[in-house]
XYZ file of N, CA and C in Angstrom:
840
model
N -47.878 6.045 -104.900
C -48.279 5.270 -103.722
C -49.049 6.173 -102.775
N -50.042 5.641 -102.106
C -50.832 6.482 -101.188
C -50.158 6.678 -99.830
N -48.967 6.051 -99.610
C -48.306 6.140 -98.299
C -47.046 6.981 -98.424
N -46.902 7.950 -97.513
C -45.734 8.833 -97.521
C -45.293 9.093 -96.079
N -43.958 9.344 -95.939
C -43.426 9.747 -94.629
C -43.762 11.206 -94.381
N -44.191 11.495 -93.142
C -44.471 12.864 -92.732
C -43.820 13.123 -91.370
N -43.501 14.396 -91.116
C -42.941 14.785 -89.813
C -44.097 15.090 -88.868
N -44.083 14.439 -87.699
C -45.156 14.634 -86.730
C -44.892 15.813 -85.811
N -45.749 15.972 -84.813
C -45.602 17.055 -83.840
C -44.481 16.725 -82.850
N -43.924 17.803 -82.236
C -42.896 17.608 -81.213
C -43.488 16.857 -80.015
N -42.747 15.865 -79.553
C -43.137 15.123 -78.343
C -41.926 15.048 -77.423
N -42.199 14.827 -76.119
C -41.101 14.689 -75.159
C -40.321 13.424 -75.459
N -39.012 13.526 -75.311
C -38.180 12.352 -75.589
C -38.391 11.249 -74.562
N -39.047 11.580 -73.428
C -39.284 10.558 -72.409
C -40.199 9.461 -72.924
N -41.025 9.800 -73.919
C -41.960 8.798 -74.432
C -41.359 7.968 -75.548
N -40.117 8.278 -75.924
C -39.470 7.545 -77.008
C -38.223 6.850 -76.480
N -37.986 5.614 -76.897
C -36.773 4.922 -76.437
C -35.529 5.469 -77.124
N -34.382 5.322 -76.421
C -33.060 5.653 -76.978
C -32.897 7.139 -77.285
N -33.578 8.007 -76.542
C -33.405 9.443 -76.731
C -32.964 10.065 -75.423
N -32.072 11.047 -75.456
C -31.639 11.710 -74.223
C -32.790 12.488 -73.601
N -32.693 12.686 -72.288
C -33.739 13.437 -71.595
C -33.542 14.929 -71.821
N -34.566 15.712 -71.459
C -34.489 17.163 -71.623
C -34.520 17.595 -73.080
N -35.232 16.865 -73.904
C -35.310 17.236 -75.322
C -36.674 16.851 -75.884
N -37.011 17.476 -77.020
C -38.240 17.150 -77.740
C -37.873 16.653 -79.136
N -38.666 15.744 -79.639
C -38.374 15.121 -80.934
C -39.614 15.218 -81.819
N -39.366 15.526 -83.123
C -40.433 15.428 -84.123
C -40.270 14.099 -84.833
N -41.056 13.109 -84.475
C -40.886 11.797 -85.088
C -41.354 11.798 -86.542
N -40.743 10.935 -87.349
C -41.141 10.741 -88.750
C -42.039 9.520 -88.793
N -43.259 9.695 -89.300
C -44.236 8.612 -89.320
C -44.730 8.388 -90.747
N -45.175 7.168 -90.986
C -45.740 6.803 -92.296
C -47.251 6.984 -92.236
N -47.794 7.771 -93.187
C -49.226 8.047 -93.162
C -49.876 7.637 -94.483
N -51.141 7.279 -94.341
C -51.985 7.011 -95.519
C -52.506 8.357 -96.008
N -52.162 8.726 -97.214
C -52.531 10.039 -97.732
C -54.037 10.186 -97.911
N -54.722 9.070 -98.019
C -56.164 9.149 -98.254
C -56.895 9.690 -97.030
N -56.479 9.216 -95.818
C -57.200 9.661 -94.612
C -56.266 10.203 -93.531
N -54.965 10.365 -93.866
C -53.944 10.901 -92.941
C -53.749 10.033 -91.699
N -54.142 8.779 -91.790
C -53.937 7.887 -90.637
C -52.503 7.381 -90.618
N -51.984 7.155 -89.435
C -50.623 6.639 -89.265
C -50.643 5.128 -89.421
N -49.687 4.648 -90.255
C -49.585 3.208 -90.484
C -48.158 2.772 -90.199
N -47.907 1.478 -90.276
C -46.558 0.958 -90.041
C -45.597 1.464 -91.102
N -44.320 1.644 -90.688
C -43.321 2.249 -91.573
C -43.075 1.443 -92.846
N -43.293 0.141 -92.820
C -42.938 -0.644 -94.012
C -43.890 -0.380 -95.187
N -45.002 0.354 -94.932
C -45.876 0.722 -96.053
C -45.256 1.846 -96.889
N -44.365 2.608 -96.287
C -43.730 3.724 -97.010
C -42.402 3.279 -97.601
N -41.963 4.004 -98.586
C -40.678 3.738 -99.233
C -39.576 4.201 -98.297
N -38.704 3.287 -97.832
C -37.665 3.682 -96.878
C -36.701 4.705 -97.447
N -36.568 4.778 -98.764
C -35.636 5.732 -99.352
C -36.140 7.161 -99.231
N -37.422 7.305 -98.958
C -37.990 8.661 -98.855
C -38.134 9.115 -97.401
N -37.639 8.291 -96.450
C -37.808 8.640 -95.040
C -37.006 9.882 -94.689
N -37.619 10.843 -94.015
C -36.995 12.094 -93.616
C -36.298 11.925 -92.259
N -35.247 12.722 -91.993
C -34.586 12.639 -90.675
C -35.464 13.257 -89.575
N -35.320 12.718 -88.363
C -36.057 13.282 -87.227
C -35.480 14.636 -86.856
N -36.341 15.476 -86.293
C -35.891 16.759 -85.770
C -35.922 16.688 -84.229
N -34.922 17.292 -83.630
C -34.810 17.245 -82.165
C -34.434 18.613 -81.643
N -35.023 19.004 -80.492
C -34.683 20.285 -79.885
C -34.687 20.130 -78.358
N -33.809 20.874 -77.679
C -33.777 20.781 -76.206
C -35.011 21.434 -75.591
N -35.325 21.002 -74.361
C -36.438 21.597 -73.625
C -36.146 21.533 -72.134
N -36.818 22.388 -71.379
C -36.625 22.443 -69.916
C -35.140 22.452 -69.563
N -34.424 23.370 -70.148
C -32.975 23.412 -69.940
C -32.595 23.989 -68.583
N -33.508 24.718 -67.933
C -33.174 25.270 -66.619
C -33.173 24.138 -65.581
N -32.270 24.218 -64.558
C -32.195 23.145 -63.553
C -33.485 23.061 -62.740
N -33.810 21.841 -62.334
C -35.003 21.646 -61.511
C -34.770 22.250 -60.127
N -35.777 22.844 -59.520
C -35.614 23.399 -58.167
C -35.511 22.269 -57.148
N -34.794 22.514 -56.049
C -34.731 21.484 -54.997
C -36.112 21.277 -54.380
N -36.346 20.079 -53.905
C -37.655 19.757 -53.321
C -37.462 18.725 -52.215
N -38.436 18.693 -51.319
C -38.415 17.699 -50.241
C -38.831 16.340 -50.792
N -38.020 15.334 -50.510
C -38.357 13.952 -50.869
C -38.747 13.242 -49.573
N -39.996 12.839 -49.494
C -40.557 12.331 -48.237
C -40.793 10.827 -48.348
N -40.258 10.080 -47.356
C -40.441 8.628 -47.322
C -41.738 8.239 -46.635
N -41.988 6.957 -46.574
C -43.202 6.448 -45.936
C -43.046 6.436 -44.416
N -44.166 6.543 -43.723
C -44.151 6.485 -42.261
C -43.764 5.081 -41.801
N -42.989 5.020 -40.720
C -42.632 3.733 -40.123
C -43.797 3.204 -39.295
N -43.624 1.992 -38.759
C -44.615 1.467 -37.824
C -44.597 2.310 -36.545
N -45.719 2.370 -35.868
C -45.804 3.120 -34.614
C -44.992 2.391 -33.541
N -44.307 3.168 -32.692
C -43.452 2.568 -31.664
C -44.257 1.880 -30.570
N -45.516 2.227 -30.421
C -46.380 1.596 -29.422
C -47.723 1.279 -30.058
N -48.336 0.235 -29.548
C -49.649 -0.132 -30.067
C -50.765 0.663 -29.396
N -50.431 1.361 -28.299
C -51.412 2.183 -27.584
C -50.651 3.128 -26.666
N -51.398 4.003 -25.960
C -50.780 4.979 -25.048
C -49.793 5.907 -25.756
N -50.121 6.309 -26.955
C -49.373 7.286 -27.752
C -47.920 6.883 -27.997
N -47.714 6.318 -29.169
C -46.360 6.038 -29.619
C -45.886 7.116 -30.581
N -44.827 6.835 -31.287
C -44.249 7.775 -32.254
C -43.903 6.999 -33.516
N -44.140 7.619 -34.671
C -43.683 7.036 -35.922
C -42.829 8.061 -36.652
N -41.964 7.589 -37.531
C -41.000 8.474 -38.186
C -40.974 8.212 -39.686
N -40.361 9.152 -40.393
C -40.179 9.017 -41.840
C -38.949 9.815 -42.236
N -38.404 9.514 -43.398
C -37.248 10.261 -43.898
C -37.734 11.483 -44.679
N -37.067 12.617 -44.451
C -37.364 13.861 -45.179
C -36.027 14.428 -45.640
N -35.786 14.415 -46.959
C -34.489 14.811 -47.510
C -34.703 15.890 -48.566
N -33.828 16.880 -48.551
C -33.854 17.927 -49.578
C -32.981 17.470 -50.750
N -33.596 17.356 -51.945
C -32.866 16.864 -53.114
C -33.185 17.711 -54.348
N -32.226 17.736 -55.265
C -32.442 18.346 -56.580
C -32.367 17.240 -57.626
N -33.346 17.207 -58.525
C -33.374 16.188 -59.569
C -32.453 16.631 -60.696
N -31.463 15.822 -60.984
C -30.514 16.131 -62.052
C -30.962 15.504 -63.359
N -31.467 14.309 -63.295
C -31.998 13.616 -64.472
C -33.113 12.706 -63.996
N -33.632 11.924 -64.912
C -34.729 11.036 -64.520
C -34.263 9.956 -63.555
N -32.972 9.725 -63.492
C -32.469 8.652 -62.625
C -31.542 9.150 -61.529
N -31.082 10.388 -61.609
C -30.099 10.878 -60.639
C -30.654 12.057 -59.853
N -30.347 12.026 -58.533
C -30.698 13.145 -57.660
C -29.471 13.533 -56.852
N -29.451 14.781 -56.412
C -28.368 15.278 -55.568
C -28.963 15.745 -54.247
N -28.421 15.236 -53.149
C -28.906 15.618 -51.818
C -28.279 16.948 -51.412
N -29.114 17.866 -50.930
C -28.672 19.203 -50.538
C -28.943 19.433 -49.057
N -28.400 20.543 -48.530
C -28.724 20.943 -47.164
C -30.205 21.293 -47.079
N -30.777 21.113 -45.882
C -32.201 21.410 -45.708
C -32.526 22.863 -46.039
N -31.551 23.755 -45.847
C -31.802 25.178 -46.103
C -32.038 25.470 -47.582
N -31.683 24.529 -48.458
C -31.868 24.751 -49.896
C -33.317 24.551 -50.323
N -34.108 23.867 -49.500
C -35.512 23.625 -49.832
C -36.400 24.623 -49.096
N -37.607 24.756 -49.601
C -38.559 25.669 -48.976
C -38.881 25.205 -47.561
N -38.849 26.150 -46.634
C -39.210 25.852 -45.253
C -40.685 26.165 -45.046
N -41.370 25.577 -44.066
C -40.781 24.678 -43.069
C -40.588 23.266 -43.610
N -39.657 22.584 -42.991
C -39.407 21.194 -43.369
C -40.577 20.330 -42.907
N -41.040 19.402 -43.712
C -42.119 18.502 -43.272
C -41.698 17.721 -42.023
N -42.669 17.371 -41.199
C -42.389 16.681 -39.938
C -41.744 15.320 -40.189
N -40.725 15.037 -39.370
C -40.068 13.730 -39.420
C -40.730 12.768 -38.437
N -41.250 13.306 -37.336
C -41.906 12.493 -36.310
C -43.332 12.968 -36.114
N -44.191 12.043 -35.708
C -45.546 12.424 -35.330
C -46.106 11.379 -34.372
N -46.985 11.808 -33.459
C -47.583 10.845 -32.524
C -48.548 9.912 -33.248
N -48.752 8.748 -32.639
C -49.660 7.763 -33.227
C -50.217 6.871 -32.125
N -51.299 6.187 -32.427
C -51.957 5.265 -31.487
C -52.160 5.921 -30.116
N -52.942 6.984 -30.108
C -53.150 7.747 -28.878
C -54.149 7.103 -27.916
N -54.809 6.049 -28.320
C -55.822 5.452 -27.448
C -55.165 4.753 -26.251
N -55.903 4.670 -25.149
C -55.386 4.093 -23.907
C -55.246 2.579 -24.023
N -54.145 2.069 -23.482
C -53.925 0.624 -23.498
C -54.889 -0.064 -22.531
N -55.259 -1.298 -22.805
C -56.072 -2.063 -21.853
C -55.224 -2.465 -20.648
N -55.842 -2.907 -19.556
C -55.061 -3.372 -18.396
C -54.092 -4.477 -18.808
N -52.933 -4.515 -18.145
C -51.931 -5.524 -18.486
C -51.144 -5.913 -17.245
N -50.491 -7.089 -17.336
C -49.676 -7.591 -16.231
C -48.345 -6.850 -16.187
N -47.906 -6.502 -14.986
C -46.614 -5.850 -14.778
C -45.859 -6.652 -13.721
N -44.601 -6.979 -13.992
C -43.808 -7.794 -13.064
C -42.725 -6.953 -12.394
N -42.472 -7.251 -11.116
C -41.349 -6.656 -10.398
C -40.141 -7.585 -10.517
N -39.016 -7.187 -9.926
C -37.775 -7.957 -10.075
C -37.867 -9.301 -9.346
N -37.099 -10.271 -9.852
C -37.018 -11.581 -9.200
C -36.279 -11.464 -7.874
N -36.676 -12.277 -6.915
C -35.970 -12.347 -5.637
C -34.694 -13.171 -5.795
N -33.896 -13.215 -4.719
C -32.739 -14.105 -4.716
C -33.218 -15.551 -4.668
N -32.355 -16.450 -5.104
C -32.684 -17.877 -5.071
C -32.605 -18.372 -3.631
N -33.651 -19.040 -3.164
C -33.649 -19.604 -1.818
C -34.074 -21.073 -1.886
N -33.402 -21.970 -1.112
C -32.255 -21.693 -0.238
C -30.996 -21.402 -1.044
N -29.886 -21.134 -0.309
C -28.671 -20.712 -1.010
C -27.870 -21.872 -1.579
N -28.397 -23.088 -1.488
C -27.764 -24.219 -2.160
C -28.830 -25.264 -2.446
N -28.536 -26.116 -3.423
C -29.501 -27.140 -3.802
C -30.671 -26.554 -4.571
N -31.657 -27.378 -4.938
C -32.830 -26.890 -5.672
C -33.575 -25.834 -4.864
N -33.955 -24.754 -5.538
C -34.676 -23.682 -4.854
C -35.619 -22.964 -5.797
N -36.060 -21.788 -5.374
C -37.013 -21.009 -6.159
C -36.665 -19.530 -6.089
N -36.999 -18.823 -7.168
C -37.023 -17.358 -7.176
C -38.484 -16.923 -7.240
N -38.790 -15.822 -6.597
C -40.160 -15.320 -6.569
C -40.186 -13.861 -7.033
N -41.321 -13.443 -7.553
C -41.512 -12.045 -7.920
C -42.993 -11.697 -7.793
N -43.255 -10.401 -7.706
C -44.633 -9.912 -7.600
C -45.156 -9.633 -9.008
N -46.359 -10.114 -9.298
C -47.018 -9.876 -10.588
C -48.297 -9.091 -10.314
N -48.399 -7.889 -10.896
C -49.530 -7.003 -10.644
C -50.333 -6.777 -11.911
N -51.629 -6.563 -11.740
C -52.492 -6.147 -12.846
C -52.586 -4.627 -12.787
N -52.085 -3.957 -13.830
C -52.018 -2.498 -13.841
C -52.903 -1.925 -14.947
N -53.319 -0.681 -14.741
C -54.052 0.032 -15.784
C -53.123 0.295 -16.960
N -53.707 0.678 -18.099
C -52.917 0.863 -19.311
C -51.793 1.865 -19.159
N -51.975 2.878 -18.301
C -50.914 3.868 -18.089
C -50.010 3.500 -16.914
N -50.222 2.316 -16.316
C -49.410 1.785 -15.214
C -49.511 2.625 -13.942
N -50.506 3.475 -13.840
C -50.622 4.328 -12.658
C -51.454 3.695 -11.560
N -52.325 2.769 -11.920
C -53.257 2.209 -10.948
C -53.145 0.693 -10.932
N -53.084 0.136 -9.711
C -53.107 -1.320 -9.558
C -54.554 -1.781 -9.502
N -54.888 -2.742 -10.344
C -56.265 -3.208 -10.471
C -56.409 -4.616 -9.911
N -57.638 -5.056 -9.818
C -57.904 -6.440 -9.439
C -57.371 -7.367 -10.531
N -56.844 -8.518 -10.123
C -56.270 -9.449 -11.104
C -57.315 -9.940 -12.101
N -58.584 -9.845 -11.730
C -59.638 -10.308 -12.639
C -59.770 -9.416 -13.870
N -59.187 -8.208 -13.823
C -59.299 -7.294 -14.957
C -58.206 -7.516 -16.005
N -57.258 -8.391 -15.711
C -56.229 -8.755 -16.690
C -56.491 -10.179 -17.172
N -56.011 -10.482 -18.359
C -56.231 -11.808 -18.940
C -55.403 -12.847 -18.198
N -56.074 -13.814 -17.596
C -55.386 -14.847 -16.825
C -54.469 -15.683 -17.718
N -54.864 -15.873 -18.971
C -54.074 -16.719 -19.878
C -52.713 -16.114 -20.201
N -52.569 -14.805 -20.041
C -51.289 -14.160 -20.358
C -50.513 -13.774 -19.103
N -50.963 -14.251 -17.944
C -50.299 -13.878 -16.690
C -48.894 -14.477 -16.626
N -47.856 -13.670 -16.369
C -46.487 -14.199 -16.283
C -46.326 -15.036 -15.012
N -45.391 -15.978 -14.995
C -45.170 -16.779 -13.784
C -44.568 -15.930 -12.674
N -44.913 -16.265 -11.427
C -44.335 -15.543 -10.288
C -43.313 -16.386 -9.534
N -43.066 -17.618 -10.010
C -42.087 -18.501 -9.378
C -41.340 -19.277 -10.458
N -40.027 -19.373 -10.307
C -39.224 -20.216 -11.201
C -38.230 -21.010 -10.359
N -37.851 -22.168 -10.865
C -36.857 -22.986 -10.172
C -35.460 -22.412 -10.381
N -34.582 -22.661 -9.414
C -33.205 -22.176 -9.527
C -32.307 -23.059 -8.673
N -31.021 -22.931 -8.873
C -30.038 -23.667 -8.074
C -28.723 -22.913 -8.142
N -28.236 -22.443 -6.986
C -26.989 -21.681 -6.956
C -25.768 -22.604 -6.934
N -25.821 -23.649 -6.107
C -24.698 -24.583 -5.995
C -25.182 -25.825 -5.264
N -24.359 -26.861 -5.254
C -24.702 -28.071 -4.516
C -24.546 -27.832 -3.019
N -25.442 -28.403 -2.237
C -25.360 -28.255 -0.785
C -24.260 -29.164 -0.228
N -23.636 -28.768 0.904
C -22.675 -29.666 1.561
C -23.379 -30.965 1.962
N -22.669 -32.091 1.931
C -23.307 -33.365 2.287
C -23.613 -33.427 3.784
N -24.524 -34.319 4.199
C -24.779 -34.511 5.637
C -23.493 -34.944 6.345
N -23.406 -34.663 7.645
C -22.182 -34.995 8.396
C -22.547 -35.497 9.793
N -21.577 -36.216 10.368
C -21.751 -36.714 11.729
C -21.413 -35.607 12.722
N -22.266 -35.427 13.716
C -22.042 -34.428 14.769
C -22.044 -35.155 16.112
N -21.012 -34.907 16.891
C -20.882 -35.587 18.192
C -21.137 -34.619 19.334
N -21.672 -35.180 20.447
C -21.881 -34.390 21.654
C -20.697 -34.541 22.609
N -20.822 -33.971 23.794
C -19.766 -34.078 24.815
C -19.785 -35.482 25.429
N -18.610 -35.932 25.834
C -18.532 -37.233 26.511
C -19.221 -37.148 27.869
N -19.944 -38.222 28.204
C -20.584 -38.289 29.515
C -19.591 -38.717 30.591
N -20.084 -38.897 31.838
C -19.212 -39.300 32.941
C -18.791 -40.754 32.788
N -17.639 -41.047 33.357
C -17.117 -42.413 33.305
C -17.950 -43.290 34.241
N -18.268 -44.490 33.788
C -19.133 -45.373 34.575
C -18.400 -46.013 35.752
N -17.073 -46.067 35.709
C -16.312 -46.707 36.778
C -16.141 -45.806 37.991
N -15.962 -46.411 39.170
C -15.669 -45.691 40.403
C -14.275 -46.098 40.857
N -13.338 -45.183 40.716
C -11.937 -45.467 41.033
C -11.441 -46.679 40.254
N -11.915 -46.799 39.007
C -11.522 -47.934 38.178
C -11.792 -47.602 36.719
N -11.495 -48.564 35.878
C -11.801 -48.387 34.465
C -13.300 -48.545 34.236
N -13.806 -47.788 33.259
C -15.221 -47.880 32.928
C -15.460 -47.448 31.487
N -16.652 -47.010 31.227
C -17.023 -46.553 29.889
C -17.725 -45.202 29.980
N -17.560 -44.425 28.946
C -18.308 -43.174 28.846
C -18.890 -43.063 27.436
N -20.044 -42.430 27.340
C -20.777 -42.361 26.079
C -21.000 -40.910 25.649
N -21.311 -40.775 24.372
C -21.657 -39.469 23.807
C -22.664 -39.675 22.674
N -23.368 -38.607 22.332
C -24.343 -38.690 21.230
C -23.618 -38.527 19.891
N -24.042 -39.293 18.912
C -23.518 -39.193 17.542
C -24.726 -39.137 16.614
N -24.868 -38.037 15.907
C -26.066 -37.828 15.087
C -25.672 -37.383 13.677
N -26.400 -37.900 12.683
C -26.202 -37.484 11.288
C -27.163 -36.330 11.002
N -26.618 -35.180 10.594
C -27.460 -34.005 10.340
C -27.080 -33.374 9.004
N -28.045 -32.646 8.415
C -27.793 -31.890 7.190
C -27.063 -30.598 7.536
N -26.711 -29.834 6.483
C -25.997 -28.575 6.718
C -26.867 -27.563 7.463
N -28.193 -27.785 7.453
C -29.091 -26.893 8.192
C -29.381 -27.404 9.595
N -28.788 -28.558 9.960
C -28.991 -29.097 11.296
C -30.158 -30.047 11.422
N -30.796 -30.409 10.305
C -31.924 -31.336 10.346
C -31.420 -32.777 10.344
N -32.108 -33.684 11.076
C -31.680 -35.093 11.089
C -31.675 -35.678 9.677
N -30.702 -36.539 9.417
C -30.568 -37.141 8.094
C -30.122 -38.587 8.243
N -30.430 -39.382 7.244
C -29.988 -40.775 7.241
C -29.015 -41.052 6.118
N -28.344 -40.004 5.612
C -27.499 -40.156 4.431
C -26.012 -39.994 4.720
N -25.599 -40.056 5.984
C -24.167 -39.988 6.289
C -23.506 -41.331 5.962
N -22.208 -41.287 5.707
C -21.448 -42.507 5.420
C -21.220 -43.254 6.730
N -21.760 -44.462 6.809
C -21.703 -45.221 8.060
C -20.264 -45.541 8.457
N -19.410 -45.744 7.454
C -18.017 -46.100 7.755
C -17.269 -44.955 8.432
N -17.782 -43.730 8.295
C -17.113 -42.571 8.894
C -17.739 -42.169 10.231
N -18.672 -42.972 10.725
C -19.366 -42.614 11.963
C -18.411 -42.677 13.155
N -18.302 -41.588 13.921
C -17.426 -41.602 15.099
C -17.979 -42.556 16.168
N -17.109 -42.983 17.045
C -17.515 -43.895 18.116
C -18.389 -43.159 19.124
N -19.418 -43.852 19.587
C -20.307 -43.269 20.593
C -19.917 -43.697 22.005
N -18.905 -44.593 22.151
C -18.499 -45.086 23.465
C -16.992 -45.284 23.477
N -16.365 -45.054 24.649
C -14.931 -45.280 24.787
C -14.610 -45.710 26.216
N -13.458 -46.379 26.360
C -12.988 -46.770 27.689
C -12.528 -45.531 28.440
N -12.685 -45.567 29.762
C -12.252 -44.430 30.570
C -11.740 -44.931 31.915
N -11.049 -44.074 32.626
C -10.529 -44.399 33.953
C -11.018 -43.338 34.918
N -11.756 -43.778 35.930
C -12.326 -42.840 36.889
C -11.341 -42.617 38.026
N -10.974 -41.386 38.264
C -10.050 -41.061 39.349
C -10.793 -41.089 40.675
N -10.114 -41.591 41.684
C -10.737 -41.635 43.004
C -10.790 -40.259 43.615
N -11.675 -40.136 44.590
C -11.829 -38.858 45.277
C -10.545 -38.520 46.004
N -10.019 -37.378 45.744
C -8.762 -36.970 46.387
C -8.915 -36.846 47.887
N -10.172 -36.865 48.354
C -10.401 -36.761 49.803
C -9.924 -37.981 50.561
N -9.632 -39.105 49.858
C -9.119 -40.288 50.535
C -7.786 -39.998 51.191
N -7.050 -39.040 50.626
C -5.749 -38.691 51.196
C -5.788 -37.209 51.506
N -6.329 -36.878 52.667
C -6.456 -35.476 53.013
C -5.116 -34.910 53.455
N -4.292 -35.757 54.057
C -3.017 -35.279 54.577
C -1.923 -36.194 54.060
N -0.929 -35.639 53.387
C 0.146 -36.484 52.865
C 0.821 -37.317 53.945
N 0.799 -36.828 55.205
C 1.461 -37.571 56.275
C 0.710 -38.850 56.602
N -0.578 -38.923 56.233
C -1.382 -40.103 56.507
C -1.368 -41.077 55.343
N -0.344 -41.012 54.513
C -0.239 -41.904 53.364
C -0.118 -43.337 53.868
N -1.085 -44.158 53.483
C -1.082 -45.551 53.921
C -1.761 -46.412 52.873
N -1.530 -47.702 53.005
C -2.172 -48.638 52.083
C -3.582 -48.927 52.559
N -4.544 -48.862 51.643
C -5.924 -49.162 51.994
C -6.088 -50.664 52.179
N -5.436 -51.449 51.348
C -5.498 -52.905 51.450
C -4.228 -53.399 52.146
N -4.414 -54.090 53.257
C -3.255 -54.487 54.060
C -2.814 -55.921 53.796
N -3.477 -56.560 52.870
C -3.081 -57.952 52.610
C -1.916 -57.934 51.626
N -1.873 -58.879 50.687
C -0.757 -58.951 49.745
C -1.057 -58.185 48.467
N -2.132 -57.347 48.488
C -2.572 -56.648 47.283
C -1.545 -55.625 46.826
N -1.099 -54.751 47.742
C -0.211 -53.653 47.355
C 1.167 -54.130 46.896
N 1.753 -55.149 47.545
C 3.031 -55.635 47.002
C 2.900 -56.117 45.558
N 1.756 -56.716 45.262
C 1.550 -57.153 43.871
C 1.441 -55.958 42.919
N 0.809 -54.876 43.396
C 0.710 -53.653 42.580
C 2.093 -53.118 42.284
N 2.956 -53.129 43.331
C 4.320 -52.638 43.139
C 5.084 -53.536 42.189
N 4.894 -54.850 42.360
C 5.604 -55.798 41.513
C 5.154 -55.675 40.056
N 3.859 -55.406 39.854
C 3.333 -55.279 38.477
C 3.582 -53.892 37.887
N 4.225 -53.039 38.682
C 4.555 -51.674 38.225
C 3.298 -50.874 37.851
N 2.270 -51.019 38.714
C 1.026 -50.271 38.503
C 0.979 -48.987 39.323
N 2.054 -48.690 40.060
C 2.038 -47.504 40.919
C 1.925 -46.202 40.118
N 2.258 -46.260 38.843
C 2.165 -45.036 38.030
C 0.718 -44.664 37.732
N -0.174 -45.596 37.985
C -1.586 -45.330 37.738
C -2.212 -44.742 38.998
N -2.979 -43.695 38.820
C -3.478 -42.920 39.957
C -4.316 -43.755 40.915
N -5.114 -44.672 40.370
C -5.987 -45.474 41.241
C -5.160 -46.344 42.193
N -4.205 -47.079 41.618
C -3.382 -47.964 42.447
C -2.472 -47.160 43.365
N -2.038 -45.988 42.929
C -1.171 -45.153 43.763
C -1.917 -44.668 44.996
N -3.227 -44.403 44.831
C -4.014 -43.967 45.979
C -4.348 -45.142 46.905
N -4.658 -46.277 46.313
C -5.015 -47.437 47.137
C -3.799 -47.992 47.883
N -2.610 -47.857 47.298
C -1.380 -48.387 47.915
C -0.378 -47.258 48.064
N -0.806 -46.195 48.720
C -0.002 -44.980 48.810
C 1.355 -45.255 49.469
N 1.319 -45.977 50.584
C 2.561 -46.195 51.319
C 3.515 -47.081 50.540
N 2.973 -48.137 49.927
C 3.810 -49.068 49.166
C 4.405 -48.388 47.938
N 3.613 -47.508 47.314
C 4.050 -46.886 46.054
C 4.900 -45.644 46.262
N 5.092 -45.221 47.542
C 5.904 -44.028 47.770
C 7.312 -44.236 47.234
N 7.790 -43.288 46.471
C 9.139 -43.358 45.914
C 9.236 -44.184 44.656
N 8.121 -44.714 44.178
C 8.154 -45.546 42.965
C 7.327 -44.905 41.878
């Protein structure tokens, strides 16, 4: 037959399946004796196939080396940010296993873990200050803040026209701390009694106001205090300058009727009928 098995040259076992690493193998191949070309194994007699030869290689351990990861995204899009990467000292044990070592085991200097990036100056941008307190302190209100157009390094305040109006942050927001107290009725002092030494009326102001003192029409009408009341006007004490001159002002049958009706306890009748009411 023109086909025979031959032993080939040593090759790394990495290029052959099912072989351990760190070794070289002399594969057995089927060749055409006419032109020494390699053909499929089934052309050769399987009973004449020779065993493969194998020998170890690169038996010394691999030296430790720096394993460097990819750079991260830059921390800033402008005005010089920082990007980072992983740098680890490792020794390769096999094609699939590595052992991490101390940095001192690898050749120094260690590759940089950090580096600056995006060093160009930022364009002008809006900068906001803190929000104010909510005003007023109850009910619907607003918070305010200052919005400035700043240079890219935030050192200079620029005209607002140099920043993009479409991206300008709001300078006012709605807020509400709590509900306001309801409007209430407020009364003034009572005025003078309209009567002279008799019963009369006295008035006072009654106004519905908000918690800030502004006029309101939202008070409960059923709770409105009275703006008028009955009163009794006391006579001028000068009518009786001297207790010894106690006498009845009305000399007809008026004072006896006052005594009979038991009105002497009232100051007006007691003054008008002083003599009659004495001792009563």
